Coordinates of C-alpha atoms in Angstrom, one line a residue:
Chain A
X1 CA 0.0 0.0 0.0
X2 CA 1.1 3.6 -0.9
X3 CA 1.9 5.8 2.5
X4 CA 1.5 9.2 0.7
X5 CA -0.5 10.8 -1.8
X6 CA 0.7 13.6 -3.7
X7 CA -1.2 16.5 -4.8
X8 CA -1.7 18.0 -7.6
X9 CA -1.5 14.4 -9.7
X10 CA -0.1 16.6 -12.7
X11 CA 0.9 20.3 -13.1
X12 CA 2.3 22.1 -15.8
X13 CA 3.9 25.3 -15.7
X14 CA 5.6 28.1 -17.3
X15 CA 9.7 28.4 -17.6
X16 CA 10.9 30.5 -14.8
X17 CA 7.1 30.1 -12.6
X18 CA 7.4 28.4 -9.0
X19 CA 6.1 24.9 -8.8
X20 CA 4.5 23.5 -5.6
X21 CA 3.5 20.2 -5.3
X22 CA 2.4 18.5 -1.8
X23 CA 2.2 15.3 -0.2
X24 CA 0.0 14.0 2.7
X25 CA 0.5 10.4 4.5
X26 CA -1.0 8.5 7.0
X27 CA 0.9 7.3 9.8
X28 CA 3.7 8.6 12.3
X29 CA 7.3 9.0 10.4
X30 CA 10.8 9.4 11.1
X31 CA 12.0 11.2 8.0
X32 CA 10.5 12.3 4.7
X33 CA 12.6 12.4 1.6
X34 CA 11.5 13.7 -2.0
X35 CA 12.8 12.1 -5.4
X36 CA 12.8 13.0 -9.4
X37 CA 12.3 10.6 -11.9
X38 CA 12.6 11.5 -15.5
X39 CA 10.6 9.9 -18.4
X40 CA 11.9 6.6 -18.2
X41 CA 14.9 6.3 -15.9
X42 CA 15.3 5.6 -12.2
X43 CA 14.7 7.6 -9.1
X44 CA 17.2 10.2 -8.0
X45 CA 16.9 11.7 -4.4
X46 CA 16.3 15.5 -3.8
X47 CA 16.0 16.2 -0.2
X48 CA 15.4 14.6 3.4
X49 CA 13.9 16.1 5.8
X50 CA 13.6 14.9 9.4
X51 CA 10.7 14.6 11.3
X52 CA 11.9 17.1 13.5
X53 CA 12.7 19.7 11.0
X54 CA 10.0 22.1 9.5
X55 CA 12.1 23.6 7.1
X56 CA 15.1 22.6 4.3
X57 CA 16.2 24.4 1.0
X58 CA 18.6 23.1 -1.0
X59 CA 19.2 25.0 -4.2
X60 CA 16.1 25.8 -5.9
X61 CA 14.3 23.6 -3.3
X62 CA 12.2 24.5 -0.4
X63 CA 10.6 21.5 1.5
X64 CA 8.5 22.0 4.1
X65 CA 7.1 19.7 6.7
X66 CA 4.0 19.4 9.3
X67 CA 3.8 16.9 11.1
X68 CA 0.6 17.5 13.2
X69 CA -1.1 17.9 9.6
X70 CA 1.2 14.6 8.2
X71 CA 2.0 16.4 5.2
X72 CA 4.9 18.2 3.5
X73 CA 5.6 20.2 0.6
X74 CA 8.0 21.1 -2.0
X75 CA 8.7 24.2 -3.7
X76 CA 10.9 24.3 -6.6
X77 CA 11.7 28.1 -7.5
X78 CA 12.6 29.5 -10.9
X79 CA 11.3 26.7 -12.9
X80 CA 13.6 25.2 -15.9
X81 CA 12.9 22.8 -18.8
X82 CA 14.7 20.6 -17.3
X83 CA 12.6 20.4 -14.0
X84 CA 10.2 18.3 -16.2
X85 CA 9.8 15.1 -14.2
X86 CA 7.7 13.4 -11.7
X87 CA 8.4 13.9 -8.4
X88 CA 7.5 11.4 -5.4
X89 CA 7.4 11.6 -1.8
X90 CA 9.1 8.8 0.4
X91 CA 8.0 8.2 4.0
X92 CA 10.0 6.4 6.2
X93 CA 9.3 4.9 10.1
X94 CA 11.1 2.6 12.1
X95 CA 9.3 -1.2 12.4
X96 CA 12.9 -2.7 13.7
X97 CA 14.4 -1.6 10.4
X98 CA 13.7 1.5 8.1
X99 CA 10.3 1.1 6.1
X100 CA 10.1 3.3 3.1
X101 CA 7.0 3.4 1.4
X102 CA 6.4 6.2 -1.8
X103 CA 3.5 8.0 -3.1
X104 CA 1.8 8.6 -5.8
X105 CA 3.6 11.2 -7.5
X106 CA 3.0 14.6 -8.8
X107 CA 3.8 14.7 -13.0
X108 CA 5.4 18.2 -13.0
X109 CA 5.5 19.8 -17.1
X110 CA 8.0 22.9 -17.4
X111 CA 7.3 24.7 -20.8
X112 CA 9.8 26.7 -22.1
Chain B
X1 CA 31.5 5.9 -7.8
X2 CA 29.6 3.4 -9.5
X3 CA 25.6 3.1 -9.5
X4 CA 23.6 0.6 -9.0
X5 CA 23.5 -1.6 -12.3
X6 CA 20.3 -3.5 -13.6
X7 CA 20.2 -5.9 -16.8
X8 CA 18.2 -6.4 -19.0
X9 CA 17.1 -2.6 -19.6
X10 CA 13.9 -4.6 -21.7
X11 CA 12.2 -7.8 -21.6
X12 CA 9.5 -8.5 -23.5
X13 CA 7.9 -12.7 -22.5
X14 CA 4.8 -14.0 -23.2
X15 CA 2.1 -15.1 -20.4
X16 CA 2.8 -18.2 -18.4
X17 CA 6.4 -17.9 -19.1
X18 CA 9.7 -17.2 -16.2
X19 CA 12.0 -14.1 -16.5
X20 CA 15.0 -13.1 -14.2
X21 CA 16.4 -9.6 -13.3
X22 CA 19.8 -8.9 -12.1
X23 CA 21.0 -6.3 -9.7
X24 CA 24.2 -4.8 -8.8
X25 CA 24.0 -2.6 -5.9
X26 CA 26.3 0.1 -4.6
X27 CA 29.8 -1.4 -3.0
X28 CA 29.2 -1.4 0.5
X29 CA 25.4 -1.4 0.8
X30 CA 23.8 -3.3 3.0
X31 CA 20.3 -2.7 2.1
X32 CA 19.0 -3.7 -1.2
X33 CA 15.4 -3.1 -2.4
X34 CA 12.9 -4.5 -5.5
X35 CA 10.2 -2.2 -6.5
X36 CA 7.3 -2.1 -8.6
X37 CA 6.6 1.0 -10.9
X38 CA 3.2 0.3 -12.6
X39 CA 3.1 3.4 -15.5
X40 CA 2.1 6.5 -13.8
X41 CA 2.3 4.7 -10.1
X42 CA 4.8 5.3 -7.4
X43 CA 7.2 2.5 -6.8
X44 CA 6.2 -0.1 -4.7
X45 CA 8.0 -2.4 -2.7
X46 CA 8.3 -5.9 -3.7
X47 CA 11.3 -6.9 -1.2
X48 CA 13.7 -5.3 1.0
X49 CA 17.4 -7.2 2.0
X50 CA 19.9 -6.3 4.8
X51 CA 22.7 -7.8 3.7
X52 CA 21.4 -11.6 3.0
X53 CA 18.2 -11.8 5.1
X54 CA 15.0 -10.4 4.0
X55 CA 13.6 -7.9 6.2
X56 CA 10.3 -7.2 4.5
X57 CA 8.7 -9.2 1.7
X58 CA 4.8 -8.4 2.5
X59 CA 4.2 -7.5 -0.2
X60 CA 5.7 -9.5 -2.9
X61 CA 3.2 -12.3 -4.7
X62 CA 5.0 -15.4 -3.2
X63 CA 2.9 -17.5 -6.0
X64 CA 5.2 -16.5 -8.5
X65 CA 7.7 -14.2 -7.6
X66 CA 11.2 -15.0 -5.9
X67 CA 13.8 -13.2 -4.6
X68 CA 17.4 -13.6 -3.9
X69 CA 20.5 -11.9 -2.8
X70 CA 23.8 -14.0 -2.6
X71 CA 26.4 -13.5 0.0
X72 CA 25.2 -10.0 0.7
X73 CA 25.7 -8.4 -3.0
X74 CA 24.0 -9.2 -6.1
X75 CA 20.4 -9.9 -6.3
X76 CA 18.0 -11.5 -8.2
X77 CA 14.0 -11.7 -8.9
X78 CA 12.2 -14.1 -10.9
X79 CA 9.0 -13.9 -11.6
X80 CA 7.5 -17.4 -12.6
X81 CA 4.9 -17.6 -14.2
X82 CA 4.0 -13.9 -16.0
X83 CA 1.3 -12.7 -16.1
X84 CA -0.2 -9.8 -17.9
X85 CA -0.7 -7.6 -15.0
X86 CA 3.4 -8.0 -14.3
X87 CA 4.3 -5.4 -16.9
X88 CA 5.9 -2.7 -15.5
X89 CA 9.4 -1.7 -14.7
X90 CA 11.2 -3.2 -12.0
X91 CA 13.6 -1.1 -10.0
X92 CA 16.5 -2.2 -7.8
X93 CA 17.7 0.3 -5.2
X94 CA 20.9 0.3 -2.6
X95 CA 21.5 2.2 0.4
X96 CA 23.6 2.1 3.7
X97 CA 22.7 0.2 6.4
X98 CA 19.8 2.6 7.8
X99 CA 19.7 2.9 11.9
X100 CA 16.5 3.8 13.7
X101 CA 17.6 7.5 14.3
X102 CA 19.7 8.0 10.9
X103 CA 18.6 7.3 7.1
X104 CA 20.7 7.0 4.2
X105 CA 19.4 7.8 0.6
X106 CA 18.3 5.4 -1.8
X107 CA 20.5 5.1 -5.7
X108 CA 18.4 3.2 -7.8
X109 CA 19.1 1.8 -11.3
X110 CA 17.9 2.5 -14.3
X111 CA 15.0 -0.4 -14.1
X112 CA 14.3 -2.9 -16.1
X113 CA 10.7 -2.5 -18.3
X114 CA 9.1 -5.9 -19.2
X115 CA 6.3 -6.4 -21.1
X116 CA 4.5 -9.1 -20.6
X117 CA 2.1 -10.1 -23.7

């Protein structure tokens, strides 16, 4: 079963525009962590961010996370081409070893 | 550093018949993953190893899928026998050894699509 659930389910943007997508999960965490895929290749990692944290940028990247509302999102500012990707939100909690589980994914279109 | 390396990149199998994947993770992690990825789905996971024992497998079809990861490094899933509603692409992922107050990233490979007709 999929932990989180990403909203907007596709979004498409102009070059240089912010993009915000969000992702709301269901049970307790230790960490979240965003990733990018691109049309047909593997996952790459983005960000973590710990339960304990609210806030993390990184680059173009703002994540943000609540944990009383068990949702986070991320920001990516200055939208490029090459942000075109979908983006999916991993949840991790501790069941005597670290259980990742990933959303749904947010289908992010940057037109130039 | 070198990624994690999947082969085949493409399989294409009729119903009813077998197909292995191959997966070399990342030197020196101990956890190795098997996911999922139905087209416009996030991944799921089929398997998780910590170095050779399997941690989680709840939600791998034990009917016809198998998993194995030799002395702690490469790993391989078979899926015997396809069906149709196997097609999808199957991503291996690495990472450290994650403790209960620390995680470590996940690298994943490129996947490997199969189509299963």
């Amino acid at each position: 079963s999929q932990q989180g659930e990403e909203d907007p389910q596709a979004l498409s943007i102009q070059e240089g525009e912010n993009a915000t997508m969000n992702c709301s999960y269901k049970t307790s965490i230790n960490n979240l962590q965003w990733y990018r895929q691109n049309s047909g290749r593997g996952l790459v990692h983005l960000i973590l961010i710990r339960s304990n944290e609210r806030e993390k940028h990184s680059g173009r990247l703002r994540v943000t996370l609540d944990t009383s509302k068990k949702s986070s999102s991320l920001l990516i500012t200055a939208s490029r081409a090459a942000d075109t990707a979908s983006y999916f939100c991993a949840t991790d909690r501790w069941g005597g070893y670290q259980k990742v589980t990933f959303g749904t994914g947010t289908k992010l279109q940057v037109i130039p | 550093e070198a990624g994690v390396a999947q082969s085949p990149r493409y399989k294409i199998i009729e119903k009813r018949q077998s197909v292995a994947f191959w997966c070399n993770p990342i030197s020196g992690h101990a956890t190795l993953y098997w996911y999922q990825q139905i087209l416009g789905q996030g991944p799921k996971l089929l398997i998780q190893f910590q170095n050779n024992g399997v941690v989680d497998d709840s939600q791998l079809p034990k009917d016809r899928f198998s998993a194995e990861r030799l002395k702690g490094v490469d790993s391989t899933l078979k899926i015997q026998p396809a069906k149709l509603e196997d097609s999808a692409v199957y991503l291996c992922a690495s990472s450290l050894l994650g403790l209960r107050d620390g995680l470590y990233e996940q690298y994943f490979g490129p996947g490997t699509r199969l189509t299963v007709t």
